[in-house]
Tab-separated table of C-alpha atoms and ligand atoms in Angstrom:
chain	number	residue	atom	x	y	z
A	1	UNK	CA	116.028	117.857	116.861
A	2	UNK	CA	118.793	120.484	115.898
A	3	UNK	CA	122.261	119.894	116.865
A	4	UNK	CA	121.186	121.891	119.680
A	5	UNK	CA	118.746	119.585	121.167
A	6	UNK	CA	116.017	122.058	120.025
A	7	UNK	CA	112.831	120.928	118.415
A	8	UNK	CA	112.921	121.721	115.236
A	9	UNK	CA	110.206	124.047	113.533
A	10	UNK	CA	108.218	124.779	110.480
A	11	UNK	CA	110.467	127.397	108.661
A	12	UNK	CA	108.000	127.404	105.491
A	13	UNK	CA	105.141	125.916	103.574
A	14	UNK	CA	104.611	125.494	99.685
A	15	UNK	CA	101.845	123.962	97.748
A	16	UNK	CA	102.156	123.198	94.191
A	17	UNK	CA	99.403	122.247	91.951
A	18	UNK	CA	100.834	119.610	90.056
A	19	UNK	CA	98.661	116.682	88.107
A	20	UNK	CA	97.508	113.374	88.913
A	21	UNK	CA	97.664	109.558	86.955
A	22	UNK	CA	94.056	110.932	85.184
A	23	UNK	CA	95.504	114.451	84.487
A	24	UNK	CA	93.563	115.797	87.052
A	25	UNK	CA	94.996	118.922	88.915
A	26	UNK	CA	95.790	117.799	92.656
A	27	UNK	CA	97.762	119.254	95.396
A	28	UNK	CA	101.900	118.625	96.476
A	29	UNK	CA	102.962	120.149	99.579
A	30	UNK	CA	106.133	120.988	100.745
A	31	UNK	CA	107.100	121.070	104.494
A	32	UNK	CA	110.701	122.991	105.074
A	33	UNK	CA	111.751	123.345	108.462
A	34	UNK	CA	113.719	125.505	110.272
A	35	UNK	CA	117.523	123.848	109.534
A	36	UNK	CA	116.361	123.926	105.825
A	37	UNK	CA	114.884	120.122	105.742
A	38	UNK	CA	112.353	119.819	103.079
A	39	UNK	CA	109.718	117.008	102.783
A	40	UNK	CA	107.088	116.804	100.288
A	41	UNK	CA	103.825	114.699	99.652
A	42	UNK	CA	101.157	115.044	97.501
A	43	UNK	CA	97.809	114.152	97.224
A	44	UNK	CA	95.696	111.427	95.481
A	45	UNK	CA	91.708	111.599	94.315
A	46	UNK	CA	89.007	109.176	93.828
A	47	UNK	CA	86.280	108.792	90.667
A	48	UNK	CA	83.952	106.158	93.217
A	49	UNK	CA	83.526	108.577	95.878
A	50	UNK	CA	81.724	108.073	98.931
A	51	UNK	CA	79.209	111.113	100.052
A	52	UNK	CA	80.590	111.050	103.610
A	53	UNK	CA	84.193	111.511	102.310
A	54	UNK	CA	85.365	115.264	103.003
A	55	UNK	CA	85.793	117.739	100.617
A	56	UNK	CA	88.740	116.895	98.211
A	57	UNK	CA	88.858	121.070	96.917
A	58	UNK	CA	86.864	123.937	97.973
A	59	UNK	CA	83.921	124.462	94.970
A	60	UNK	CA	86.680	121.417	92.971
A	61	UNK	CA	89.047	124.272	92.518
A	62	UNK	CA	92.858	123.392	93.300
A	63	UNK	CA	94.029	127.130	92.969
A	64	UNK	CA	90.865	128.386	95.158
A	65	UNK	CA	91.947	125.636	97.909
A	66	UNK	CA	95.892	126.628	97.855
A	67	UNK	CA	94.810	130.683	98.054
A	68	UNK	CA	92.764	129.681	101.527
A	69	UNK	CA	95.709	127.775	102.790
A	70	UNK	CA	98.590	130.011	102.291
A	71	UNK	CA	96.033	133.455	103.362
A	72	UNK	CA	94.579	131.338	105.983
A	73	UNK	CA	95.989	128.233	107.330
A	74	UNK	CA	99.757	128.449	106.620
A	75	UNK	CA	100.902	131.391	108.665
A	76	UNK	CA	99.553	129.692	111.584
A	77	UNK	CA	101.141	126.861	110.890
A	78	UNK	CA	104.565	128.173	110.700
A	79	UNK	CA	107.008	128.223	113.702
A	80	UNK	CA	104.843	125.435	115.010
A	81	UNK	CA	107.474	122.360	116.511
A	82	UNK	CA	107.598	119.259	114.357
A	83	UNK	CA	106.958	116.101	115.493
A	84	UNK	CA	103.187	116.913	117.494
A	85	UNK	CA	101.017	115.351	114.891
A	86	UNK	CA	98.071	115.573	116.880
A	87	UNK	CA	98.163	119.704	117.778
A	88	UNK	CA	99.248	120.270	113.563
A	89	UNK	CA	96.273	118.060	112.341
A	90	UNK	CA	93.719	119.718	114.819
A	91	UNK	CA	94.792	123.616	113.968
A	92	UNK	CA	93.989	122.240	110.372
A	93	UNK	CA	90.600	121.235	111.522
A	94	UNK	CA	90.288	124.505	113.008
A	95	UNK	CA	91.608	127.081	110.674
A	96	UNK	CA	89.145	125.207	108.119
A	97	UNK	CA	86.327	125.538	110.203
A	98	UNK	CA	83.515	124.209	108.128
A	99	UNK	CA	83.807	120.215	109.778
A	100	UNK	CA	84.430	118.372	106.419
A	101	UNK	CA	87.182	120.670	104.899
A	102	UNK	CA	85.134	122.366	102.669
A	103	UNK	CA	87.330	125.717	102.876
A	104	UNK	CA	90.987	123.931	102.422
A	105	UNK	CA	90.178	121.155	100.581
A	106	UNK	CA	90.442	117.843	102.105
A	107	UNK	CA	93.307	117.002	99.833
A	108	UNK	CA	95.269	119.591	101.157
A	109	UNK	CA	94.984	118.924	104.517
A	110	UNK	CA	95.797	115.455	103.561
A	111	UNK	CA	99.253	116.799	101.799
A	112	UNK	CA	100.029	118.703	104.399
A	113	UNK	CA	99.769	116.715	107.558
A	114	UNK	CA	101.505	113.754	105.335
A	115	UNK	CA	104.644	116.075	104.611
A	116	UNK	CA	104.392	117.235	108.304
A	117	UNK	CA	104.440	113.858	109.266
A	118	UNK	CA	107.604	113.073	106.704
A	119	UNK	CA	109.420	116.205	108.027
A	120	UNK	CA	108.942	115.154	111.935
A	121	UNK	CA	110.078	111.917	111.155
A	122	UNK	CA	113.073	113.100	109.658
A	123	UNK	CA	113.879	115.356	112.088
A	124	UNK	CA	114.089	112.517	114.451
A	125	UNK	CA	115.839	110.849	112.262
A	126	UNK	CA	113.180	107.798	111.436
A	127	UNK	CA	111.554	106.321	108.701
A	128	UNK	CA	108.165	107.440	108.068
A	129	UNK	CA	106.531	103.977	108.244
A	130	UNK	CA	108.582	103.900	111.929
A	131	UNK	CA	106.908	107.331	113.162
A	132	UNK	CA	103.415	106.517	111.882
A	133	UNK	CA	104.080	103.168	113.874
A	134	UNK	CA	104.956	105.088	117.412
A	135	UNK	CA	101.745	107.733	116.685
A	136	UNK	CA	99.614	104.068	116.917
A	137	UNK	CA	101.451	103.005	120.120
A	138	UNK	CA	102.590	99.452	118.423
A	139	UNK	CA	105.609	98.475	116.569
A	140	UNK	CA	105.301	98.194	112.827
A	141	UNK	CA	103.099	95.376	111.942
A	142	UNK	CA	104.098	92.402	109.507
A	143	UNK	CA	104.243	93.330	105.823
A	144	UNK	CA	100.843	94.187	104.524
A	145	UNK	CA	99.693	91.443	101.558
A	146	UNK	CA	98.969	92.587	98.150
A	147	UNK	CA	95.777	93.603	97.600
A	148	UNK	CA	96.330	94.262	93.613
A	149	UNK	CA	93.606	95.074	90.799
A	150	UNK	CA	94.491	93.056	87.948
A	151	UNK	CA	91.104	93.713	85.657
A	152	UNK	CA	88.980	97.120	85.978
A	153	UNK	CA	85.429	98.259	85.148
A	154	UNK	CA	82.698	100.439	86.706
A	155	UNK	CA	83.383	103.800	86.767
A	156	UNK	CA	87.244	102.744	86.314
A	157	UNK	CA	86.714	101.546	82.685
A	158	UNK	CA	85.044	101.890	80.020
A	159	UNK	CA	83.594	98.556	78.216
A	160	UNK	CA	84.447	96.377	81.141
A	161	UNK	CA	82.446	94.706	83.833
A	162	UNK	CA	79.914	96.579	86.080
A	163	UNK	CA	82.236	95.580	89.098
A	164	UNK	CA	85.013	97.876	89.875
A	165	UNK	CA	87.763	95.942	90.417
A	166	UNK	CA	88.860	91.980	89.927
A	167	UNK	CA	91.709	91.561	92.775
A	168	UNK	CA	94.763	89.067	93.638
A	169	UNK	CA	95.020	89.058	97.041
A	170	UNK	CA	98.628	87.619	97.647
A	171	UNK	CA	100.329	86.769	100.839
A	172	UNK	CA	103.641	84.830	100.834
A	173	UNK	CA	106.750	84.640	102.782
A	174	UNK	CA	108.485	87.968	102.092
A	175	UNK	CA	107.481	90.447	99.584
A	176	UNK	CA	109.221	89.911	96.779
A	177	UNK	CA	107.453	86.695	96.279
A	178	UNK	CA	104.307	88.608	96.862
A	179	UNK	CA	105.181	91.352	94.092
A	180	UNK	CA	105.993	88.454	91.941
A	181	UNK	CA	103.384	86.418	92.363
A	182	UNK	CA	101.301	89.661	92.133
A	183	UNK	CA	102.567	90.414	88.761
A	184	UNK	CA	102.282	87.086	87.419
A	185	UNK	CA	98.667	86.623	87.875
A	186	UNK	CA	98.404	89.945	86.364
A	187	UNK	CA	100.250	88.396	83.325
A	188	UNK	CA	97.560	85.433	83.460
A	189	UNK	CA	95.022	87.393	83.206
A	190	UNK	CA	96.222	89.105	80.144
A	191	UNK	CA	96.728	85.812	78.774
A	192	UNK	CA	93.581	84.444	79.548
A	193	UNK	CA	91.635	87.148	78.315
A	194	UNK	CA	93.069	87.493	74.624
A	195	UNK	CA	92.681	83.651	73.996
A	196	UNK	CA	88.547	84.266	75.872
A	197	UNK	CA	88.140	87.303	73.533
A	198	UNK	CA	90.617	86.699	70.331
A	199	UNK	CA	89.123	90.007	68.303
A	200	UNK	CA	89.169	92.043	71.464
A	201	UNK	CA	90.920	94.943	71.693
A	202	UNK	CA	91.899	94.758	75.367
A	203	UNK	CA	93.195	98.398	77.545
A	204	UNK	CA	93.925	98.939	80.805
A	205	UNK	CA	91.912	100.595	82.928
A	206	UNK	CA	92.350	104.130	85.436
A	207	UNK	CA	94.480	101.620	88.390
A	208	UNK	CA	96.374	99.644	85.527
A	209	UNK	CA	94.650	96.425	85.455
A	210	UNK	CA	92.771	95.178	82.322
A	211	UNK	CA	89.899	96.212	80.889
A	212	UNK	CA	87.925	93.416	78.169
A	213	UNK	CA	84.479	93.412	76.952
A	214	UNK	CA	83.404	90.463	79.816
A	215	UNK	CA	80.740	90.222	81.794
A	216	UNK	CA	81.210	90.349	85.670
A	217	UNK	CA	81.138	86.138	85.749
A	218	UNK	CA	83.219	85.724	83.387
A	219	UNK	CA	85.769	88.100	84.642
A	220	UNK	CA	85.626	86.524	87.955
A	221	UNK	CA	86.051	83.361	86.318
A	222	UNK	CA	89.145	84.326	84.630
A	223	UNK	CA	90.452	85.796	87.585
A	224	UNK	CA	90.004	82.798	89.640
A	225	UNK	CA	91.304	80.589	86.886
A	226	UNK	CA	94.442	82.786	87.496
A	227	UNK	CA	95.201	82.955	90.751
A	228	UNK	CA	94.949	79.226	91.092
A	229	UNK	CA	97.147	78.979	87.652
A	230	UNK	CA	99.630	80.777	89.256
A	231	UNK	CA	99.365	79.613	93.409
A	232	UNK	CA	99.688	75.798	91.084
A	233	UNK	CA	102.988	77.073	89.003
A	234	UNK	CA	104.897	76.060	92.133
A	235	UNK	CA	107.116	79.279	91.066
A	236	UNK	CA	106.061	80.741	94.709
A	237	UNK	CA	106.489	78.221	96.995
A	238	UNK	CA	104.326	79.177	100.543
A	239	UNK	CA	102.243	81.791	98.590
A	240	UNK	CA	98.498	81.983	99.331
A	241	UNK	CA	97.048	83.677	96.076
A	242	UNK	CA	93.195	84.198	96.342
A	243	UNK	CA	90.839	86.060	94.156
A	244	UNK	CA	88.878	89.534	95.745
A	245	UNK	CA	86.569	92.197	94.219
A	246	UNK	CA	85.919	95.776	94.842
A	247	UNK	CA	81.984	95.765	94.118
A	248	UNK	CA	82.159	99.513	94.569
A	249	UNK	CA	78.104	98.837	95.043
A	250	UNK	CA	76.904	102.667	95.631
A	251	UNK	CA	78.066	102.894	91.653
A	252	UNK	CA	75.634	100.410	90.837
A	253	UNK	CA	72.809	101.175	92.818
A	254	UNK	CA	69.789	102.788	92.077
A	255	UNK	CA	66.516	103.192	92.905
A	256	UNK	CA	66.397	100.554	95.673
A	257	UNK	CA	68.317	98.044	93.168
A	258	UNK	CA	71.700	96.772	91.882
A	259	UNK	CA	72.178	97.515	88.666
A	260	UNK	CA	74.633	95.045	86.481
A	261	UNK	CA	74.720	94.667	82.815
A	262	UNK	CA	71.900	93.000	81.797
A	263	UNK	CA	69.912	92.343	85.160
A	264	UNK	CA	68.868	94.106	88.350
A	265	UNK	CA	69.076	92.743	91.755
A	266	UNK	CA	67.309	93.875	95.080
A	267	UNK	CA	69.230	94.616	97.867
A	268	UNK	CA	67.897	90.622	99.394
A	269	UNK	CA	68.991	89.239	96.028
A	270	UNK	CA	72.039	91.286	96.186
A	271	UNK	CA	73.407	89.724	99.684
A	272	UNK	CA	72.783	86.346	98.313
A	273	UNK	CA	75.107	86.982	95.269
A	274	UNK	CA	77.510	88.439	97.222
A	275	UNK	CA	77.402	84.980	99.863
A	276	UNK	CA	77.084	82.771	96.405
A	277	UNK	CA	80.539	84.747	94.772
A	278	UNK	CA	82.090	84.375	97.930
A	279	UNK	CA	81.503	80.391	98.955
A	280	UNK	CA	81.718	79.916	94.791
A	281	UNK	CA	85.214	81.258	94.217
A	282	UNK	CA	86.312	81.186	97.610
A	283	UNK	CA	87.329	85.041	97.561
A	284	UNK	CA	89.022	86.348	100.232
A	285	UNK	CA	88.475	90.071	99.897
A	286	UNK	CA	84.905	91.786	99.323
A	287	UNK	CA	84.743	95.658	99.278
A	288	UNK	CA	81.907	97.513	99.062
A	289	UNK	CA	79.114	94.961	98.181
A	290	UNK	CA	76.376	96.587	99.608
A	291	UNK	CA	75.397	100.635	98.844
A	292	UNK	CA	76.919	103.024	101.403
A	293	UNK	CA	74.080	103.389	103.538
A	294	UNK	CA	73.540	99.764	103.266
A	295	UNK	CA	74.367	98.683	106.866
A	296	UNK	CA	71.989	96.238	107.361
A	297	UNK	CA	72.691	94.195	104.050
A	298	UNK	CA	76.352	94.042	105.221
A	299	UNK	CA	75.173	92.979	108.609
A	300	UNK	CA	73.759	90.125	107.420
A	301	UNK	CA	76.244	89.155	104.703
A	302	UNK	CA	78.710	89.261	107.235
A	303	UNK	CA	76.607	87.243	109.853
A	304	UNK	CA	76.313	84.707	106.995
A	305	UNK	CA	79.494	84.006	105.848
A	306	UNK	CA	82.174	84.314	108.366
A	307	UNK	CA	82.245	81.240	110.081
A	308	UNK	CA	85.069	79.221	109.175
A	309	UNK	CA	86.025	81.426	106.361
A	310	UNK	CA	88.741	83.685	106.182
A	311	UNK	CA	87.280	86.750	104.245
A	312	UNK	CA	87.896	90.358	104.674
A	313	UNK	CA	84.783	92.011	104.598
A	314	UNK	CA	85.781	95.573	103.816
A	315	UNK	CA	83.763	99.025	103.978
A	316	UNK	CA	85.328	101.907	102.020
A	317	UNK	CA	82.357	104.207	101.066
A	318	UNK	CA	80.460	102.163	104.037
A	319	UNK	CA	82.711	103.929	105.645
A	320	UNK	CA	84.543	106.565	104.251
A	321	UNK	CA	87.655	106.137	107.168
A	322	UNK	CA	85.234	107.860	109.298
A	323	UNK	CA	85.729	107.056	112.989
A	324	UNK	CA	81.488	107.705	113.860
A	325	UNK	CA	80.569	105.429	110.965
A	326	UNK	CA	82.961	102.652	111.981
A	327	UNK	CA	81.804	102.756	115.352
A	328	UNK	CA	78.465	102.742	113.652
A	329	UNK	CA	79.827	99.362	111.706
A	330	UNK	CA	81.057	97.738	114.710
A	331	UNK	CA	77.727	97.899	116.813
A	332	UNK	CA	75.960	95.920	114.176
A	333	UNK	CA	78.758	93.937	113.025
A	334	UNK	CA	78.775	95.038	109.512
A	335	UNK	CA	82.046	93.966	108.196
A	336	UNK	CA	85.456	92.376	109.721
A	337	UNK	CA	87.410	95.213	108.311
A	338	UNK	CA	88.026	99.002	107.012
A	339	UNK	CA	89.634	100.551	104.204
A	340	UNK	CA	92.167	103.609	105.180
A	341	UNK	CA	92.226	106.479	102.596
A	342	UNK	CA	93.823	109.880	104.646
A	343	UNK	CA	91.942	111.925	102.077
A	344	UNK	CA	88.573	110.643	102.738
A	345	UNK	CA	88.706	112.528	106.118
A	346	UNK	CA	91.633	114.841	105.900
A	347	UNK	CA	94.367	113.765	108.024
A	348	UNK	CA	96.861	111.508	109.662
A	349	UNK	CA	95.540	111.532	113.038
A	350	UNK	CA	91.745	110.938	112.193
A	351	UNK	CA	92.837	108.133	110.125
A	352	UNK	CA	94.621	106.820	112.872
A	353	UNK	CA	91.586	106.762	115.301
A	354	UNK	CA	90.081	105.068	112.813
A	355	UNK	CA	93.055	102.419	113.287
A	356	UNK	CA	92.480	102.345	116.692
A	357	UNK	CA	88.874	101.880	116.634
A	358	UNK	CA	89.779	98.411	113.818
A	359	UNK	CA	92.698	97.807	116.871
A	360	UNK	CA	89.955	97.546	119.595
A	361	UNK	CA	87.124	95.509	117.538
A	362	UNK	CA	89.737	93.398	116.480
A	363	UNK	CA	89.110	94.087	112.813
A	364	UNK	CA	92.096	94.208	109.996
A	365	UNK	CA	92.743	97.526	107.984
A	366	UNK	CA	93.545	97.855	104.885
A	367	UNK	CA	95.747	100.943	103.499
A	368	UNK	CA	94.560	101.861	99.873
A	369	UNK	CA	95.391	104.037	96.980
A	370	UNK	CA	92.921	106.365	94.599
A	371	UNK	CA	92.430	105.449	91.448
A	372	UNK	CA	93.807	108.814	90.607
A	373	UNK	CA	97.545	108.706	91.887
A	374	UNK	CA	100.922	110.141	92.059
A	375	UNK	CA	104.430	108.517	92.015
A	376	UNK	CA	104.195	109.450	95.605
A	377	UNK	CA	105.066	106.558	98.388
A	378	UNK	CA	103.935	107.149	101.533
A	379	UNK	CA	101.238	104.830	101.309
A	380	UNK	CA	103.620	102.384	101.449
A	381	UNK	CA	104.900	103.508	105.085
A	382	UNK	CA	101.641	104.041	106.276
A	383	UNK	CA	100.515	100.521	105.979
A	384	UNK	CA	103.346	99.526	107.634
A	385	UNK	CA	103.083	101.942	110.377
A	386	UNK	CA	99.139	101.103	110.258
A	387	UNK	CA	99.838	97.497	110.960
A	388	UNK	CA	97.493	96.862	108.002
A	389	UNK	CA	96.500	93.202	106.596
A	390	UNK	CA	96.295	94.307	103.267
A	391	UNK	CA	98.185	97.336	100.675
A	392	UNK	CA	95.780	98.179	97.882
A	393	UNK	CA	97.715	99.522	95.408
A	394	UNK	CA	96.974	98.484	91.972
A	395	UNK	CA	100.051	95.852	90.621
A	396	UNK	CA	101.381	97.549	87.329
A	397	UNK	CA	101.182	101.236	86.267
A	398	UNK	CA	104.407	103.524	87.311
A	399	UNK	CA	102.229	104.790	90.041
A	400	UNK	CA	101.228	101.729	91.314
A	401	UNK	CA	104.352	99.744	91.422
A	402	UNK	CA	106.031	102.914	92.845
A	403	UNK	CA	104.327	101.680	96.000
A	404	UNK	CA	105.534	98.689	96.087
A	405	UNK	CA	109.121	98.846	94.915
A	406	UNK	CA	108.995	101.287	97.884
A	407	UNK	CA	108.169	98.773	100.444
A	408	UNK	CA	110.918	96.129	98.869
A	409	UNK	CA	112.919	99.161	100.267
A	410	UNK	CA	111.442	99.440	103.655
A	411	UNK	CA	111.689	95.772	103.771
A	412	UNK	CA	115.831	95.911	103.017
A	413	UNK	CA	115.454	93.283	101.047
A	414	UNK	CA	118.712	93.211	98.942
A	415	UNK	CA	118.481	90.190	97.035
A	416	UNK	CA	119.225	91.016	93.299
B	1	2PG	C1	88.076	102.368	95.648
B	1	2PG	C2	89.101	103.293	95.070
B	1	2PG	C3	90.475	102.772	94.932
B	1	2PG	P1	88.475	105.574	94.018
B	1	2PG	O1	86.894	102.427	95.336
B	1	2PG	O2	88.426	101.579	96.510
B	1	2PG	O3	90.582	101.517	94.356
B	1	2PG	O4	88.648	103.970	93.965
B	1	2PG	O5	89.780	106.145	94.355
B	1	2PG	O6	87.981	105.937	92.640
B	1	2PG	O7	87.451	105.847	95.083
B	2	MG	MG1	86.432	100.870	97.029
């Protein structure tokens, strides 16, 4: 509101092409409103894509995308009130008019109703994590655990594992402890790996966790090894500290089969490693096991392994934050939970049906980075606001912790 008691408006727009954690070219947008308020946000992008995502830039090209908007898009968007996410995310829809953002760029519309949504909450004087809470009708959820890649391979890494990404999942009594805990398991890792492979030369990988020359077993093993190292140190007392993986599956399959270093599975033999992984290391987080049009595979891991065992079962190119393929999920029980990424479909408010659909089924969400980033935080307020189980983030990288120093913030936790 202005001191008036007057809605405030969208004075002006700017987008920037600026550069994400790869050096890619991405999109920043800049919302000013009418009393002169500026809020920005910019854009992540993904390397394991799902085909159902929307697309990121119009033919790839940042510069083409930012020409449609501000020709296009922007001058209808200006003089608009702030704080009706809703009407702003649907004109986006609609001045795109192609269904999947192939004329403004998914990413853009992702920048821009983020900033919108930063600029209406600070007209009404909130914190973004607050506003995104009141556009899903519930008060901000309990803080999400850490859902943090401490090794990397697939597409994420060269000379690692064919899995994607080797996970602590860490919930504890106040986050602190969790980023901790989260960090020192990340250490572990480290540790175990150069006495495993002494002549190594070990990197980090595209989301900042390690990359080593092992094979997916043994990386699992050394993850495990580590989480239970560190849940035993006693340093975190009331800390849960569980291994997860990211199989990123549609990477590795081909042909009708799953592809690994060394060996190829069918999609029967795949669902059995998946339910042998998951009673073996007792993981709490699986992503993307099963190919993205592999419904039925995730059907029946699901069927097989959730009794008695708390596991999030998690689509992300399964489902690509799509509210028709969730709904698709839910019908035949495919997993217990959904991955949130805005730029998969474009926007705030589609992401939040998506919520809303995880709400109904009773289903947990987790709010997750790219592995291309930005410094950029309002991932952090969105899982907040989302009411999410789980923030996938990454642990160490600038972009990565910038997340969650962010929500030590939103917590107002002011120990030293
Ligand atoms: C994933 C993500 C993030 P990308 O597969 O979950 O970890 O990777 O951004 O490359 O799709
Ligand atoms: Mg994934």
């Amino acid at each position: 509101m202005t001191a008036h008691g007057v809605p405030e408006r969208i004075g002006q727009i700017r987008l920037r092409k600026v550069y994400d954690s790869r050096g890619n070219p991405t999109v920043e947008a800049t919302v000013l409103s009418d009393v002169d308020r500026a809020a920005m946000a910019s854009c992540p992008s993904g390397a394991s894509t799902g085909s159902h995502e929307v697309v990121s830039f119009p033919d790839g090209s940042v510069d083409r995308g930012i020409e449609f908007a501000m020709t296009r898009v922007v001058p209808h968007l200006l003089g608009r009130p702030l704080g009706e996410q809703k009407p702003f995310d649907a004109e986006l829809k609609e001045r795109d008019g192609t269904g999947n953002f192939a004329s403004l760029g998914g990413n853009i519309a992702s920048a821009l109703s983020i900033a919108y949504a930063r600029a209406s909450a600070a007209a009404e004087g909130r914190e973004l994590f607050d506003y995104v809470a009141r556009l899903r009708g519930r008060p901000p959820g309990r803080f999400p655990a850490i859902v943090g890649n401490v090794m990397n391979g697939g597409v994420h890494a060269v000379g690692g594992p064919s899995i994607q990404e080797f996970i602590a999942f860490v919930e504890a009594p106040g986050f602190r402890t969790q980023v901790e805990a989260a960090v020192q398991v990340h250490r572990e890792v480290g540790r175990r790996l150069r006495e495993r492979f002494p002549s190594a030369a070990l990197g980090r990988g595209d989301e900042g966790g390690w990359v080593a020359p092992a094979d997916d077993e043994q990386a699992l093993d050394i993850l495990a090894q580590s989480c239970q190292a560190v849940q035993a140190s006693g340093r975190f007392p009331g800390a849960a500290i569980r291994p997860g993986l990211d199989f990123a599956a549609s990477e590795l399959y081909r042909d009708g089969r799953y592809h690994y270093r060394g060996r190829s599975l069918t999609p029967e033999e795949q669902v059995a490693f998946v339910q042998d992984l998951v009673e073996r290391f007792d993981l709490a987080y699986a992503e993307d096991p099963f190919d993205e049009e592999g419904f039925s595979e995730f059907s029946a891991l699901t069927g097989r392994i959730l009794t008695g065992r708390k596991v999030h079962v998690v689509g992300d190119d399964l489902y690509t934050t799509s509210p028709g393929r969730v709904r698709r999920g839910m019908d035949g029980k495919a997993t217990n939970s959904v991955l949130l990424k805005v730029n998969q479909v474009g926007t705030l408010s589609d992401t939040l049906e998506t919520v809303a659909l995880a709400d109904q089924a009773g289903w947990s969400t987790i709010t997750s980075h790219r592995s291309g980033e930005t410094t950029d935080t309002w991932l952090s307020h969105l899982s907040v606001g989302f009411g999410s189980a789980g923030i996938k983030c990454g642990v160490l990288g600038g972009e990565r912790i910038a997340k969650l120093n962010e929500l030590l913030r939103i917590a107002g936790d002011a120990s030293s």
